[in-house]
Tab-separated table of C-alpha atoms (C1' of nucleotides) in Angstrom:
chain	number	residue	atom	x	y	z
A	1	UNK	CA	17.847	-29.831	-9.000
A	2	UNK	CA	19.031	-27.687	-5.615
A	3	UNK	CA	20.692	-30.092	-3.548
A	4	UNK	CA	18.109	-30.456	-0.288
A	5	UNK	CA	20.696	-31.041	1.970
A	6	UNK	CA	22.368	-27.416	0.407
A	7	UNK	CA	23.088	-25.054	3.283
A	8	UNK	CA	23.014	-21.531	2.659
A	9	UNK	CA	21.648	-18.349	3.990
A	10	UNK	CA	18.791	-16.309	2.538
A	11	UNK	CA	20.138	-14.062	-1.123
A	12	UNK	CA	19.020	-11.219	-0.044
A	13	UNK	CA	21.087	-11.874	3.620
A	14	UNK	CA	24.291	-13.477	1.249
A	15	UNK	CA	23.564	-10.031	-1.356
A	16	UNK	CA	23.289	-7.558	1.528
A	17	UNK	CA	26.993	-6.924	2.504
A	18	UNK	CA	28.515	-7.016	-0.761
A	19	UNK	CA	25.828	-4.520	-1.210
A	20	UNK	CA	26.510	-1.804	1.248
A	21	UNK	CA	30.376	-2.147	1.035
A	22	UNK	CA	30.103	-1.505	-2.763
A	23	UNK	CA	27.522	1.294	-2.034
A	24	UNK	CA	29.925	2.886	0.658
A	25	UNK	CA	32.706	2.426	-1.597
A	26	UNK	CA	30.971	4.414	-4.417
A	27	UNK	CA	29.848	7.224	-1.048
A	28	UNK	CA	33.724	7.619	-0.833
A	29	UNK	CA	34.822	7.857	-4.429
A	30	UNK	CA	31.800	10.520	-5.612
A	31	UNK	CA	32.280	12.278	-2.163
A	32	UNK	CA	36.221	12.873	-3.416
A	33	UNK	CA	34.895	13.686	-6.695
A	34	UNK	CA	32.323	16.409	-5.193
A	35	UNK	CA	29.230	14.676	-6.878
A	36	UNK	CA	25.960	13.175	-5.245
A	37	UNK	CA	25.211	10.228	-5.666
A	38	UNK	CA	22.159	10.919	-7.519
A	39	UNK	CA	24.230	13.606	-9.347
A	40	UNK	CA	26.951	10.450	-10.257
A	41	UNK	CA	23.008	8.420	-11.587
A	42	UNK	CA	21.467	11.233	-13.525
A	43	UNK	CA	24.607	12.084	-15.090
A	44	UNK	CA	25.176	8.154	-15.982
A	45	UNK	CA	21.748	7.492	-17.271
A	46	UNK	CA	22.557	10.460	-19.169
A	47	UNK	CA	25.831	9.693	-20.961
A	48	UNK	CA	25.597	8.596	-24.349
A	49	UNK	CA	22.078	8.750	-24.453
A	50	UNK	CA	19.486	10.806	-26.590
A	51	UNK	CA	17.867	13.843	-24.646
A	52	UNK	CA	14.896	12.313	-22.083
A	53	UNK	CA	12.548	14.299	-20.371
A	54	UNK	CA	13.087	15.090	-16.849
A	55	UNK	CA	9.472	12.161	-15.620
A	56	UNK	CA	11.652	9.503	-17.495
A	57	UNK	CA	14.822	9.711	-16.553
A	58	UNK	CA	13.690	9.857	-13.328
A	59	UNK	CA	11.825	6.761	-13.636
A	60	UNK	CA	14.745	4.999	-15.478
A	61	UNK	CA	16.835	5.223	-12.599
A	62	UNK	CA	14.565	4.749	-9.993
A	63	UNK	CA	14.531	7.866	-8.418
A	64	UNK	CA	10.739	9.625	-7.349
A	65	UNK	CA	10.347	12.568	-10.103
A	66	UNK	CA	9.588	15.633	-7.370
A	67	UNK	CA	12.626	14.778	-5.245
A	68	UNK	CA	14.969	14.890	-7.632
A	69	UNK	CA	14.508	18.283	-9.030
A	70	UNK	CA	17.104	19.841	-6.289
A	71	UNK	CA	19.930	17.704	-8.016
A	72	UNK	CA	18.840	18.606	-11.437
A	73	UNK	CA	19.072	22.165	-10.171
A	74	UNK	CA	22.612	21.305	-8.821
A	75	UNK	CA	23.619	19.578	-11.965
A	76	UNK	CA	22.768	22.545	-13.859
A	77	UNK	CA	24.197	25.333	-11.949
A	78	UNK	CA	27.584	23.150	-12.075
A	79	UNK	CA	27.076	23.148	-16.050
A	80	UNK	CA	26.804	19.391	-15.989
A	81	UNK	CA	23.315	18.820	-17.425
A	82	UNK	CA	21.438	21.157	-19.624
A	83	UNK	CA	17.626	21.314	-20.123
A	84	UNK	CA	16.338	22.488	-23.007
A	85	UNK	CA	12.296	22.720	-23.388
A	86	UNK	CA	10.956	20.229	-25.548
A	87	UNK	CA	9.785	21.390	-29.427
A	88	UNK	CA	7.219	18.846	-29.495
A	89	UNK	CA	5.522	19.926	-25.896
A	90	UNK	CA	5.741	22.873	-24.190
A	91	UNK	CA	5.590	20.788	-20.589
A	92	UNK	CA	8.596	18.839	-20.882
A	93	UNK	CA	12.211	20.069	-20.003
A	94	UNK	CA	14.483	17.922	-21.990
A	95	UNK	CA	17.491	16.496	-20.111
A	96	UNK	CA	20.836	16.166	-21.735
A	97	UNK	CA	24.885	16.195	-20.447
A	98	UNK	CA	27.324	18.431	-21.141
A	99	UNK	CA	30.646	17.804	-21.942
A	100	UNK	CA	31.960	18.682	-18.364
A	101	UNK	CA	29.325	16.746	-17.060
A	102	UNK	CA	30.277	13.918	-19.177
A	103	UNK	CA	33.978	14.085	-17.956
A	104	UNK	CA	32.892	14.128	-14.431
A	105	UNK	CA	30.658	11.086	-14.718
A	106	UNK	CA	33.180	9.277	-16.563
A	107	UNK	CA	36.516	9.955	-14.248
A	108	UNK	CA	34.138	8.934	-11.192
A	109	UNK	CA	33.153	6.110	-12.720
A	110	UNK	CA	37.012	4.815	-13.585
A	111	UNK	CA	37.776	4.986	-9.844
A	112	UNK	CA	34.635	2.965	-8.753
A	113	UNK	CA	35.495	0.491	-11.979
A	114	UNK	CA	38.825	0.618	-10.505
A	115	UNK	CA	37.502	-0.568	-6.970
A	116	UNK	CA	35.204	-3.111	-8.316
A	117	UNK	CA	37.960	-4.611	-10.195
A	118	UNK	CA	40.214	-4.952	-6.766
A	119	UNK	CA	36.976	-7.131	-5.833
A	120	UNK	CA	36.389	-8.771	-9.083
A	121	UNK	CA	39.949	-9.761	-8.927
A	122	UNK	CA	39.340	-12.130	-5.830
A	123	UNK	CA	37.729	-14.759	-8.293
A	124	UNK	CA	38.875	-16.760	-10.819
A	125	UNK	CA	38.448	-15.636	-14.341
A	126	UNK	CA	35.594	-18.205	-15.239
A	127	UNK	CA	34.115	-17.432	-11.712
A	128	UNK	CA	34.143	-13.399	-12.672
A	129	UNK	CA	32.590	-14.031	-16.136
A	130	UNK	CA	30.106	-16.201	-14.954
A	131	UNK	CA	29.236	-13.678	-12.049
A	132	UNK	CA	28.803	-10.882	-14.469
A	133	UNK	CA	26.926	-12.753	-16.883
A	134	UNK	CA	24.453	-13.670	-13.896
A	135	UNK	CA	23.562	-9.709	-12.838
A	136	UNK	CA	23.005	-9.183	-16.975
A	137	UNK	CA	20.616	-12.492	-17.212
A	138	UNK	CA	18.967	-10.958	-13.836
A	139	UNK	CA	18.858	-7.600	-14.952
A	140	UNK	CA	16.518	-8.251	-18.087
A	141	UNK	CA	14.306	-10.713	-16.264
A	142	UNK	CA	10.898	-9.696	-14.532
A	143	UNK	CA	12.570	-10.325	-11.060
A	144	UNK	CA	9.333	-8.898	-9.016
A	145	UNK	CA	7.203	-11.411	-11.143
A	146	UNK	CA	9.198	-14.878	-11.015
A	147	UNK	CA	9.733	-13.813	-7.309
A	148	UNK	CA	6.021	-13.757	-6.474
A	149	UNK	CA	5.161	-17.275	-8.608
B	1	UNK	CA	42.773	-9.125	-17.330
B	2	UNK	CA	39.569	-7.661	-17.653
B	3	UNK	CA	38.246	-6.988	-21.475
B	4	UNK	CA	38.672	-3.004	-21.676
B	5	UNK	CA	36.427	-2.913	-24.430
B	6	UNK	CA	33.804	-4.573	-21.683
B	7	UNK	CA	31.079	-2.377	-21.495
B	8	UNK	CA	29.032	-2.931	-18.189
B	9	UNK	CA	27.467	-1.224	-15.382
B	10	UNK	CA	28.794	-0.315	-12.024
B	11	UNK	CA	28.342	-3.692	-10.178
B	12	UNK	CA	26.384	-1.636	-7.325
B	13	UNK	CA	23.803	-0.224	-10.531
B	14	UNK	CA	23.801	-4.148	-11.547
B	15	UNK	CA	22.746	-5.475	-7.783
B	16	UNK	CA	20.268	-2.834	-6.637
B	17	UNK	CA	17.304	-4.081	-8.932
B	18	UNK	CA	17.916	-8.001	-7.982
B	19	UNK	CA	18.480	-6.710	-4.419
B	20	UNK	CA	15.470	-4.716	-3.886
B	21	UNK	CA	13.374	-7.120	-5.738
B	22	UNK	CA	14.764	-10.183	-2.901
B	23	UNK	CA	13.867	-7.827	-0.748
B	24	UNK	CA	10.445	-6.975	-1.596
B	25	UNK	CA	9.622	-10.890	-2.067
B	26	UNK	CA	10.913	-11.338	1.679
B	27	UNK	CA	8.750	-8.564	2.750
B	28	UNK	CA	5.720	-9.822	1.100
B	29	UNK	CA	6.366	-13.544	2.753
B	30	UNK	CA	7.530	-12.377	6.051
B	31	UNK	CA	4.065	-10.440	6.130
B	32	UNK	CA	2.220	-13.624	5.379
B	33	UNK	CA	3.979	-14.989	8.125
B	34	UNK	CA	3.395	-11.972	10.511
B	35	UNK	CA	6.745	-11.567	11.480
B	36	UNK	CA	8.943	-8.288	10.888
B	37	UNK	CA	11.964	-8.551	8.568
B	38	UNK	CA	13.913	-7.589	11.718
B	39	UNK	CA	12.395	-9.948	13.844
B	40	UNK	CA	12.909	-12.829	11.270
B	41	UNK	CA	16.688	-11.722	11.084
B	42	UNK	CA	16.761	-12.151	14.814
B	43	UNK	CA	15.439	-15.750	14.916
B	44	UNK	CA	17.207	-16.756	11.634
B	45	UNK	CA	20.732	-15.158	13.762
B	46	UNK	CA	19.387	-17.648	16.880
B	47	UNK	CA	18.409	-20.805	15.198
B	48	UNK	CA	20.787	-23.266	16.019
B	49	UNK	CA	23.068	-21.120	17.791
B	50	UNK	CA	24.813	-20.983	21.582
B	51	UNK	CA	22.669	-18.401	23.072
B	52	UNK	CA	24.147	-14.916	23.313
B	53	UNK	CA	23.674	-11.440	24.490
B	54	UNK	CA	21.580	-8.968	22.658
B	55	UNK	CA	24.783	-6.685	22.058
B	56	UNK	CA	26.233	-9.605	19.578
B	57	UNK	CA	23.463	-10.372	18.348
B	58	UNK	CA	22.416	-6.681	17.236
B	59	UNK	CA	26.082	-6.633	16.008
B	60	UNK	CA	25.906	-9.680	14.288
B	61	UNK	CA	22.743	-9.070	11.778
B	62	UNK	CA	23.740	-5.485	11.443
B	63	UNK	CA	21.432	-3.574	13.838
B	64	UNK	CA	21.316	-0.830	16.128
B	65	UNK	CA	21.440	-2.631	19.357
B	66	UNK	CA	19.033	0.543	20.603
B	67	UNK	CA	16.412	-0.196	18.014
B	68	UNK	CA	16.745	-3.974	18.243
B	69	UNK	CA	14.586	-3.681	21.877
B	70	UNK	CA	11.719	-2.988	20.421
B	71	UNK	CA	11.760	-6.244	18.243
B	72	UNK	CA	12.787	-8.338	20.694
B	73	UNK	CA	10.434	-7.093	23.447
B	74	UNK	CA	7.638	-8.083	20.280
B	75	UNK	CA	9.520	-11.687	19.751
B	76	UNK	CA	9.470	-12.386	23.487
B	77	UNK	CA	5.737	-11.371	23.786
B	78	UNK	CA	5.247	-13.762	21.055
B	79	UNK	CA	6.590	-16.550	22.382
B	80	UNK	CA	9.729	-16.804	19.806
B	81	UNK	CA	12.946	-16.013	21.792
B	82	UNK	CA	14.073	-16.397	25.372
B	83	UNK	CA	15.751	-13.514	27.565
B	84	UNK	CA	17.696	-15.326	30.657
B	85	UNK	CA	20.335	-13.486	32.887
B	86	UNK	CA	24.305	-14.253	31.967
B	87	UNK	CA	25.134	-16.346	35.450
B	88	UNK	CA	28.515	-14.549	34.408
B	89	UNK	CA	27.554	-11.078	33.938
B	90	UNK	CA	24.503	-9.586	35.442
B	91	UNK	CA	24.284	-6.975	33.038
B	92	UNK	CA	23.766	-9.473	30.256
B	93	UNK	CA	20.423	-10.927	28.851
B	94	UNK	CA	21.464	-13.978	26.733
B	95	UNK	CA	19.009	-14.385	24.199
B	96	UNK	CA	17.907	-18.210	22.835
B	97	UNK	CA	15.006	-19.329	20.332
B	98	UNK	CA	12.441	-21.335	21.260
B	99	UNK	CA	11.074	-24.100	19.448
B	100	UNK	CA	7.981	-21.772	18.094
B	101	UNK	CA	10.239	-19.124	16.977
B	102	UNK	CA	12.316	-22.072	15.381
B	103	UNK	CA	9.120	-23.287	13.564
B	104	UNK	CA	8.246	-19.591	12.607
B	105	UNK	CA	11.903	-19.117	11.567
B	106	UNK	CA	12.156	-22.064	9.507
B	107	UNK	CA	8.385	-21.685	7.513
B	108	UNK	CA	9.109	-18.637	6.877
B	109	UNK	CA	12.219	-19.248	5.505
B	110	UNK	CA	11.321	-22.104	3.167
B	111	UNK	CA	9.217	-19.993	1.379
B	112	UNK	CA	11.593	-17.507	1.409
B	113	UNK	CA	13.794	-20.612	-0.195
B	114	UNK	CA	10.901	-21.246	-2.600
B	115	UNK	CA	10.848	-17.695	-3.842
B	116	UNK	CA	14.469	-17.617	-4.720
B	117	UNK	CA	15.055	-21.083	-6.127
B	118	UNK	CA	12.344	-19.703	-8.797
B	119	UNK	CA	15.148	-16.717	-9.839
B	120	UNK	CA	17.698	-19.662	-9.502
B	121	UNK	CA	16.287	-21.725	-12.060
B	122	UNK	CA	16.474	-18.999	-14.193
B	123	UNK	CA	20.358	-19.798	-14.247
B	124	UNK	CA	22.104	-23.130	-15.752
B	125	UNK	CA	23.013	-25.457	-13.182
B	126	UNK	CA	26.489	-24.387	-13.915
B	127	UNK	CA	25.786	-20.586	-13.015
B	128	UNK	CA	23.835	-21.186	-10.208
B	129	UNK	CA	26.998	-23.000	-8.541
B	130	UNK	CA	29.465	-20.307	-9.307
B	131	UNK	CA	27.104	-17.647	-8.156
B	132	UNK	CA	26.491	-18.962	-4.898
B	133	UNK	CA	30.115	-19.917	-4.781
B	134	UNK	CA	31.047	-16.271	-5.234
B	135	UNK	CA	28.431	-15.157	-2.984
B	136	UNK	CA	30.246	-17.561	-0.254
B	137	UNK	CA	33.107	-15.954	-1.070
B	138	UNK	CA	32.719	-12.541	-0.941
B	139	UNK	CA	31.108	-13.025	2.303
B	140	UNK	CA	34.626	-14.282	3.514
B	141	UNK	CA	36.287	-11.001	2.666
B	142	UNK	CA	37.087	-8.272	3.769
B	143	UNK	CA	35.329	-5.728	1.571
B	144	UNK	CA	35.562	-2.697	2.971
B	145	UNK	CA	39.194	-3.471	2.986
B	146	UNK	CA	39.604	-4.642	-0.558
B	147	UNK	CA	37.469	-2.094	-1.884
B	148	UNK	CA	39.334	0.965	-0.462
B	149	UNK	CA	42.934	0.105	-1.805
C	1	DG	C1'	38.037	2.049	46.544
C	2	DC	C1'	37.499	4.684	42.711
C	3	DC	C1'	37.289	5.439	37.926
C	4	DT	C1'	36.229	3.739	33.452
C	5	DA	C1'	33.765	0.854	30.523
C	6	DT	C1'	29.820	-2.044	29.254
C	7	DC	C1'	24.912	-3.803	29.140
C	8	DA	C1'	20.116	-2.965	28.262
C	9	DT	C1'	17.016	0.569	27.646
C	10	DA	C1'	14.779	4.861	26.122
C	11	DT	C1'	14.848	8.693	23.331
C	12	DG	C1'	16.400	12.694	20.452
C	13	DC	C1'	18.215	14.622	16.022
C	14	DG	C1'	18.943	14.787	11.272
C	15	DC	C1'	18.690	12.670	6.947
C	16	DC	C1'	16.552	9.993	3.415
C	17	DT	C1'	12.700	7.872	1.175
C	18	DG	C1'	7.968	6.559	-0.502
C	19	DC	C1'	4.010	8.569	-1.270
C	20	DT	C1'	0.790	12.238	-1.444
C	21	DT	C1'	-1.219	16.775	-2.452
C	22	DA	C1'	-1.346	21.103	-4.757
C	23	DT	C1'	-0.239	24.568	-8.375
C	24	DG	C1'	0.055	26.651	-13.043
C	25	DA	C1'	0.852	25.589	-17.652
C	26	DA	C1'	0.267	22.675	-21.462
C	27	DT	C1'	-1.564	18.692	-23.903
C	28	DT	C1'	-4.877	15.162	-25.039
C	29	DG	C1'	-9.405	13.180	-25.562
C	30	DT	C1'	-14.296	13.530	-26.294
D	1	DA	C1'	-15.032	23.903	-25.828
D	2	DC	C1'	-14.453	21.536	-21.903
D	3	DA	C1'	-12.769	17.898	-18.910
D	4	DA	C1'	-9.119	14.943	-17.836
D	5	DT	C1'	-4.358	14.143	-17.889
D	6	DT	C1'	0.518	15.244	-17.728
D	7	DC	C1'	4.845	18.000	-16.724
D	8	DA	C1'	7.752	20.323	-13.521
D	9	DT	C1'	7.837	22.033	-9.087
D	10	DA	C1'	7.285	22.565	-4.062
D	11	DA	C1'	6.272	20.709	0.125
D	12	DG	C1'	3.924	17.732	3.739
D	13	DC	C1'	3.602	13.258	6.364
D	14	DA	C1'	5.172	9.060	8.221
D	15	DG	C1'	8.526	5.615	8.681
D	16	DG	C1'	13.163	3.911	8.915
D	17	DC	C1'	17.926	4.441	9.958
D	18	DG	C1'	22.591	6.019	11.743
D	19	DC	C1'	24.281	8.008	15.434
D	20	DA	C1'	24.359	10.120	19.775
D	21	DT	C1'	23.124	10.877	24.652
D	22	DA	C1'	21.543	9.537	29.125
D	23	DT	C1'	20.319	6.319	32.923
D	24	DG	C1'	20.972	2.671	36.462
D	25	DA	C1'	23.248	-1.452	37.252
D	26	DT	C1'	27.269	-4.105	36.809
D	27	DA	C1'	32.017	-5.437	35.769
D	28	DG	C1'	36.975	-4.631	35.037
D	29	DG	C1'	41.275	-2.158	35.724
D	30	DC	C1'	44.440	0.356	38.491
DNA sequence: GCCTATCATATGCGCCTGCTTATGAATTGT
DNA sequence: ACAATTCATAAGCAGGCGCATATGATAGGC
């Protein structure tokens, strides 16, 4: 199938600019927007989603559970998140967004969507699709697994 | 042009999990190997290149040119890379591969190969072509650039 | 000739991260 | 009832990184 005579660098060394410049990008936009970047996650993994508890959303978003407390705290005194204790066990501090919270997420997000598009627009309309539909097939694929095979 | 009923992550959200897992497989192989992902970006930067001075070089693969010693003190030791004065600038070390370090590069970095042609497959011929193509092509921009206006 | 800049090198500072440990409270399992 | 586990929380350790500073030698500009 690949082409052995196919010359191309490493996809992690080909994935690792785009990377950063669409990770500094987002630094600038959330900075103007006075929001962490793991404010701008929690608050996204939040959005339209039923309450979680504090351990999980963590995990969902990849983000280690004891570190992340200070920008829960932040979120909170801001009146972007609220946690409510959980009826079903005392432990758990249920997470959920407020509606300034959701308004913050959402008008950072339209200026990084609106700096992704810039990029996006470099490419052809079947090369965009096909881009996009790549990162969704990746995204629900056991990546560590096929990777070690 | 773009759907605006498209519902989709923030292409950084969408890269970070196929990112750090390419990442994590190159880790694992490079330790197999016994070489340091920085000292495997050095040879890869050298292999089949005019020799150059360690200031490119660091530039070139994105490292701090004060850190970079280190690795390349380790490289030399090994065997893998060649420090020789600049006969037109004494201050200059211009650094080469030798044909070890070329070997080490290159095993290395077929089963680097191996390891992502196992995601690729995961695509239809058709999508893996387009998504190295846009790969190729993003690496020709100018990102930053792009995704500040 | 003198000043400024550059190279390689060593090292410091601050920040972030992965991972760990510990605590008190609460829940689950036996 | 008791032991083990889990939740949120705080904090420690080590490693990596971006950036800066400093040094001696060298090169370039005026």
């Amino acid at each position: 199938m690949p082409d052995q005579s196919e010359r191309r660098a490493d996809l992690a060394a080909m994935l690792h600019p785009l990377f950063q410049a669409l990770l500094a990008a987002e630094r600038r936009i959330l900075a103007r927007h006075e929001i962490s970047m793991w404010g701008y996650s929690v608050l996204s993994a939040l959005d339209g989603q039923p309450a979680r508890s504090q351990a999980a959303l963590a995990q969902s978003i990849g983000a280690d559970k004891t570190r992340i407390i200070g920008t829960l705290d932040e979120l909170q005194d801001a009146g972007y998140i609220i946690r409510e204790p959980d009826p079903a066990d005392r432990r758990v501090h249920l997470l959920s967004v407020t509606d300034a919270g959701q308004r913050k997420c959402r008008a950072a997000q339209a200026d990084i969507r609106a700096a992704e598009e810039a990029l996006l627009a470099e490419l052809t309309p079947a090369q965009r699709r096909t881009f996009l539909d790549v990162l969704t097939t990746f995204a629900d694929l056991p990546l560590d697994d096929i990777l070690r095979a």
